[in-house]
mmCIF file of C-alpha atoms in Angstrom:
data_model
loop_
_atom_site.group_PDB
_atom_site.id
_atom_site.type_symbol
_atom_site.label_atom_id
_atom_site.label_comp_id
_atom_site.label_asym_id
_atom_site.label_seq_id
_atom_site.Cartn_x
_atom_site.Cartn_y
_atom_site.Cartn_z
ATOM 1 C CA MET A 6 0.103 0.043 -0.258
ATOM 2 C CA ALA A 7 1.502 3.435 -0.987
ATOM 3 C CA ARG A 8 1.700 5.874 1.840
ATOM 4 C CA ASN A 9 -0.103 8.968 1.602
ATOM 5 C CA LYS A 10 2.632 12.093 1.330
ATOM 6 C CA TYR A 11 0.032 14.758 2.016
ATOM 7 C CA PRO A 12 -1.918 13.692 5.280
ATOM 8 C CA GLU A 13 -2.499 17.134 6.245
ATOM 9 C CA GLU A 14 -4.402 17.626 2.839
ATOM 10 C CA THR A 15 -6.418 14.107 3.063
ATOM 11 C CA VAL A 16 -7.561 15.299 6.378
ATOM 12 C CA ASN A 17 -8.763 18.925 5.160
ATOM 13 C CA LYS A 18 -10.253 17.141 2.437
ATOM 14 C CA ILE A 19 -12.289 14.801 4.654
ATOM 15 C CA VAL A 20 -13.281 17.720 6.921
ATOM 16 C CA GLU A 21 -14.052 20.327 4.259
ATOM 17 C CA VAL A 22 -16.701 17.303 2.643
ATOM 18 C CA SER A 23 -18.219 16.497 6.139
ATOM 19 C CA MET A 24 -18.938 19.985 6.571
ATOM 20 C CA LYS A 25 -20.428 20.443 3.273
ATOM 21 C CA LEU A 26 -22.889 17.230 3.786
ATOM 22 C CA PHE A 27 -22.967 17.930 7.646
ATOM 23 C CA LEU A 28 -24.744 21.647 6.849
ATOM 24 C CA GLU A 29 -27.201 19.943 3.655
ATOM 25 C CA LYS A 30 -27.974 16.801 5.362
ATOM 26 C CA GLY A 31 -27.394 16.992 9.157
ATOM 27 C CA TYR A 32 -24.929 15.014 10.743
ATOM 28 C CA GLU A 33 -27.495 12.239 11.884
ATOM 29 C CA ASN A 34 -28.993 12.308 8.202
ATOM 30 C CA THR A 35 -25.062 11.941 6.903
ATOM 31 C CA SER A 36 -23.403 8.674 6.993
ATOM 32 C CA MET A 37 -19.728 7.603 6.387
ATOM 33 C CA GLN A 38 -20.544 6.200 2.900
ATOM 34 C CA ASP A 39 -22.014 9.698 1.788
ATOM 35 C CA ILE A 40 -18.486 11.181 3.116
ATOM 36 C CA VAL A 41 -16.823 8.579 0.879
ATOM 37 C CA ASP A 42 -18.856 9.131 -2.065
ATOM 38 C CA GLY A 43 -18.556 12.997 -1.761
ATOM 39 C CA LEU A 44 -14.492 12.218 -1.735
ATOM 40 C CA GLY A 45 -14.090 11.078 -4.757
ATOM 41 C CA GLY A 46 -11.696 8.099 -4.651
ATOM 42 C CA LEU A 47 -10.764 7.989 -1.240
ATOM 43 C CA SER A 48 -11.307 4.852 0.616
ATOM 44 C CA LYS A 49 -13.812 4.189 3.906
ATOM 45 C CA GLY A 50 -10.728 2.306 5.159
ATOM 46 C CA ALA A 51 -8.436 5.968 4.443
ATOM 47 C CA ILE A 52 -11.255 7.695 6.694
ATOM 48 C CA TYR A 53 -10.864 5.359 9.553
ATOM 49 C CA HIS A 54 -7.002 5.765 8.869
ATOM 50 C CA HIS A 55 -7.305 9.670 10.041
ATOM 51 C CA PHE A 56 -10.421 9.711 12.094
ATOM 52 C CA LYS A 57 -11.865 6.862 14.334
ATOM 53 C CA SER A 58 -15.721 7.856 13.675
ATOM 54 C CA LYS A 59 -17.883 9.947 12.237
ATOM 55 C CA ASP A 60 -18.160 11.379 15.831
ATOM 56 C CA ASP A 61 -14.303 12.378 15.560
ATOM 57 C CA ILE A 62 -14.989 14.006 11.983
ATOM 58 C CA LEU A 63 -17.571 16.463 13.566
ATOM 59 C CA ILE A 64 -15.085 17.370 16.224
ATOM 60 C CA ALA A 65 -12.587 18.396 13.466
ATOM 61 C CA VAL A 66 -15.470 19.868 11.535
ATOM 62 C CA MET A 67 -16.425 22.090 14.987
ATOM 63 C CA ASP A 68 -13.012 22.885 15.515
ATOM 64 C CA LYS A 69 -12.528 24.450 11.911
ATOM 65 C CA ILE A 70 -16.032 26.610 12.642
ATOM 66 C CA TYR A 71 -14.719 27.847 15.449
ATOM 67 C CA SER A 72 -11.228 28.489 14.478
ATOM 68 C CA GLY A 73 -10.174 32.022 15.859
ATOM 69 C CA HIS A 74 -13.145 31.907 18.472
ATOM 70 C CA ASP A 75 -10.429 32.276 20.858
ATOM 71 C CA ASP A 76 -9.651 35.281 19.528
ATOM 72 C CA GLU A 77 -13.204 36.785 19.721
ATOM 73 C CA TRP A 78 -13.364 35.572 23.291
ATOM 74 C CA VAL A 79 -9.791 37.609 24.102
ATOM 75 C CA ALA A 80 -11.277 40.623 22.081
ATOM 76 C CA LEU A 81 -14.500 40.630 23.913
ATOM 77 C CA GLN A 82 -12.208 40.510 27.288
ATOM 78 C CA LYS A 83 -10.078 43.314 26.375
ATOM 79 C CA MET A 84 -13.100 45.686 25.415
ATOM 80 C CA ASP A 85 -13.138 49.090 26.150
ATOM 81 C CA ASP A 86 -11.265 49.688 29.526
ATOM 82 C CA GLY A 87 -14.423 52.047 30.265
ATOM 83 C CA LEU A 88 -16.511 49.017 30.162
ATOM 84 C CA THR A 89 -17.783 47.359 33.820
ATOM 85 C CA GLY A 90 -17.264 43.747 34.217
ATOM 86 C CA LEU A 91 -21.258 43.451 34.139
ATOM 87 C CA GLU A 92 -21.413 45.348 30.834
ATOM 88 C CA LYS A 93 -18.561 43.262 29.072
ATOM 89 C CA MET A 94 -20.340 39.476 30.582
ATOM 90 C CA LYS A 95 -23.568 41.344 28.821
ATOM 91 C CA ALA A 96 -21.396 41.785 25.707
ATOM 92 C CA VAL A 97 -20.295 38.710 25.565
ATOM 93 C CA PHE A 98 -23.366 37.073 25.894
ATOM 94 C CA GLU A 99 -25.279 38.699 23.155
ATOM 95 C CA ALA A 100 -22.587 38.144 21.154
ATOM 96 C CA SER A 101 -23.036 34.577 21.871
ATOM 97 C CA LEU A 102 -27.021 34.819 20.637
ATOM 98 C CA TYR A 103 -26.290 36.203 17.729
ATOM 99 C CA ASN A 104 -23.002 34.770 16.364
ATOM 100 C CA GLU A 105 -23.456 33.453 12.845
ATOM 101 C CA ARG A 106 -21.230 30.368 13.846
ATOM 102 C CA GLN A 107 -23.910 29.129 16.154
ATOM 103 C CA ASN A 108 -26.250 28.525 12.634
ATOM 104 C CA GLU A 109 -23.687 26.384 11.279
ATOM 105 C CA VAL A 110 -23.363 24.296 14.262
ATOM 106 C CA PHE A 111 -26.932 24.213 14.969
ATOM 107 C CA ALA A 112 -27.606 23.140 11.354
ATOM 108 C CA MET A 113 -25.221 20.491 11.530
ATOM 109 C CA ALA A 114 -24.722 19.130 15.503
ATOM 110 C CA PRO A 115 -26.428 15.995 16.697
ATOM 111 C CA ASN A 116 -29.034 16.105 19.331
ATOM 112 C CA PHE A 117 -27.149 16.159 22.393
ATOM 113 C CA ILE A 118 -29.822 13.881 24.165
ATOM 114 C CA LYS A 119 -29.040 11.709 21.473
ATOM 115 C CA ASN A 120 -25.420 11.784 21.366
ATOM 116 C CA PRO A 121 -23.681 11.700 24.916
ATOM 117 C CA LYS A 122 -20.263 12.020 23.703
ATOM 118 C CA MET A 123 -20.869 15.486 21.745
ATOM 119 C CA LEU A 124 -22.506 16.432 25.292
ATOM 120 C CA ALA A 125 -19.872 15.120 27.492
ATOM 121 C CA LEU A 126 -17.214 17.029 25.170
ATOM 122 C CA GLN A 127 -19.092 20.452 25.488
ATOM 123 C CA ILE A 128 -19.569 20.329 29.172
ATOM 124 C CA GLN A 129 -15.470 19.632 29.215
ATOM 125 C CA SER A 130 -14.783 21.963 27.461
ATOM 126 C CA ILE A 131 -16.693 24.602 29.326
ATOM 127 C CA TYR A 132 -15.385 23.105 32.725
ATOM 128 C CA GLU A 133 -11.367 23.501 30.973
ATOM 129 C CA GLU A 134 -11.066 26.294 28.610
ATOM 130 C CA SER A 135 -14.431 28.530 28.224
ATOM 131 C CA ALA A 136 -15.208 29.443 31.691
ATOM 132 C CA PRO A 137 -11.620 29.398 33.463
ATOM 133 C CA HIS A 138 -9.880 31.322 30.436
ATOM 134 C CA PHE A 139 -12.831 33.570 29.093
ATOM 135 C CA LEU A 140 -15.671 34.650 31.338
ATOM 136 C CA GLN A 141 -14.337 33.781 34.794
ATOM 137 C CA PRO A 142 -11.904 36.665 34.494
ATOM 138 C CA ILE A 143 -14.793 38.987 32.741
ATOM 139 C CA ILE A 144 -16.299 37.900 36.318
ATOM 140 C CA GLU A 145 -13.639 38.613 38.456
ATOM 141 C CA GLN A 146 -13.360 42.213 36.959
ATOM 142 C CA GLY A 147 -16.997 42.865 37.711
ATOM 143 C CA VAL A 148 -16.331 41.126 41.608
ATOM 144 C CA ALA A 149 -13.475 43.707 41.456
ATOM 145 C CA ASP A 150 -15.009 46.914 40.303
ATOM 146 C CA GLY A 151 -18.667 46.373 42.038
ATOM 147 C CA THR A 152 -20.877 45.598 39.118
ATOM 148 C CA ILE A 153 -21.087 41.493 40.315
ATOM 149 C CA GLU A 154 -21.513 40.206 43.169
ATOM 150 C CA THR A 155 -20.788 36.302 43.822
ATOM 151 C CA LYS A 156 -18.323 35.147 46.053
ATOM 152 C CA TYR A 157 -17.915 31.857 43.243
ATOM 153 C CA PRO A 158 -16.625 33.422 40.106
ATOM 154 C CA LYS A 159 -15.358 30.150 38.848
ATOM 155 C CA GLU A 160 -18.776 28.601 39.115
ATOM 156 C CA LEU A 161 -20.810 31.249 37.975
ATOM 157 C CA ALA A 162 -18.992 31.361 34.736
ATOM 158 C CA GLU A 163 -19.538 27.770 34.583
ATOM 159 C CA VAL A 164 -23.003 28.095 35.183
ATOM 160 C CA PHE A 165 -23.103 30.692 32.709
ATOM 161 C CA LEU A 166 -21.781 28.602 29.957
ATOM 162 C CA LEU A 167 -23.673 25.287 30.418
ATOM 163 C CA LEU A 168 -27.040 27.509 30.261
ATOM 164 C CA VAL A 169 -25.416 29.051 26.884
ATOM 165 C CA ASN A 170 -24.181 26.320 25.714
ATOM 166 C CA ILE A 171 -26.567 23.593 26.466
ATOM 167 C CA TRP A 172 -29.898 24.445 27.967
ATOM 168 C CA LEU A 173 -30.167 27.411 25.415
ATOM 169 C CA THR A 174 -29.197 25.543 22.005
ATOM 170 C CA PRO A 175 -31.637 23.879 20.065
ATOM 171 C CA VAL A 176 -29.613 20.651 19.523
ATOM 172 C CA ALA A 177 -30.154 19.957 23.349
ATOM 173 C CA HIS A 178 -33.968 19.894 23.067
ATOM 174 C CA THR A 179 -36.301 17.978 20.996
ATOM 175 C CA ASN A 180 -39.324 21.005 21.450
ATOM 176 C CA GLY A 181 -39.704 23.798 18.974
ATOM 177 C CA ASN A 182 -38.694 27.369 18.597
ATOM 178 C CA GLN A 183 -41.316 28.574 21.130
ATOM 179 C CA ASP A 184 -39.639 26.968 24.209
ATOM 180 C CA LEU A 185 -36.444 28.235 22.862
ATOM 181 C CA GLU A 186 -38.032 31.619 22.889
ATOM 182 C CA GLY A 187 -39.359 31.461 26.443
ATOM 183 C CA ARG A 188 -35.378 30.268 27.450
ATOM 184 C CA ILE A 189 -33.753 33.541 25.792
ATOM 185 C CA GLY A 190 -36.421 35.633 27.454
ATOM 186 C CA TYR A 191 -35.673 33.784 30.921
ATOM 187 C CA PHE A 192 -31.714 34.366 30.404
ATOM 188 C CA ARG A 193 -32.183 37.878 29.583
ATOM 189 C CA GLU A 194 -33.893 38.491 32.578
ATOM 190 C CA ILE A 195 -31.143 36.139 34.432
ATOM 191 C CA LEU A 196 -28.483 38.932 32.799
ATOM 192 C CA ASP A 197 -30.767 41.860 33.745
#
């Protein structure tokens, strides 16, 4: 068997084709065979050489969609020094609610209820990355400037991100948009 001289190109091609299919058909309606067919000549074995499962492909797709997202968080953290911690926190959540990438993610992502592995990865990411590195410093600024009152900035960061990234996402619920609108309304009350 010939070795692939350009494995990065192969991985990128798998991710690109998969992303297109996930957006068109959704994650759950895209089979590995659909991905193979979209790659034109690459075998299923070649895909499994680079990715253990369709879930792993989805993770790579999400990584591609969110590449640069950390830069956006850092920019939000370092917003105009005239803003209080609370104002920055509100801006972060407003930006999250109206982020264009979210629409792409929702269109392709599996339902968290039917895919506990993806739910677990999302929760792990909140605890290990988003809360301590991005939101907690903003909350700590709010505590220092008196606009946020809590003895638990770490826990508040985790709870808010769990609400936004799980409770508010359509991929975590089987109910319609009416429930989502109510959740968003209630979340705005919490922010106020």
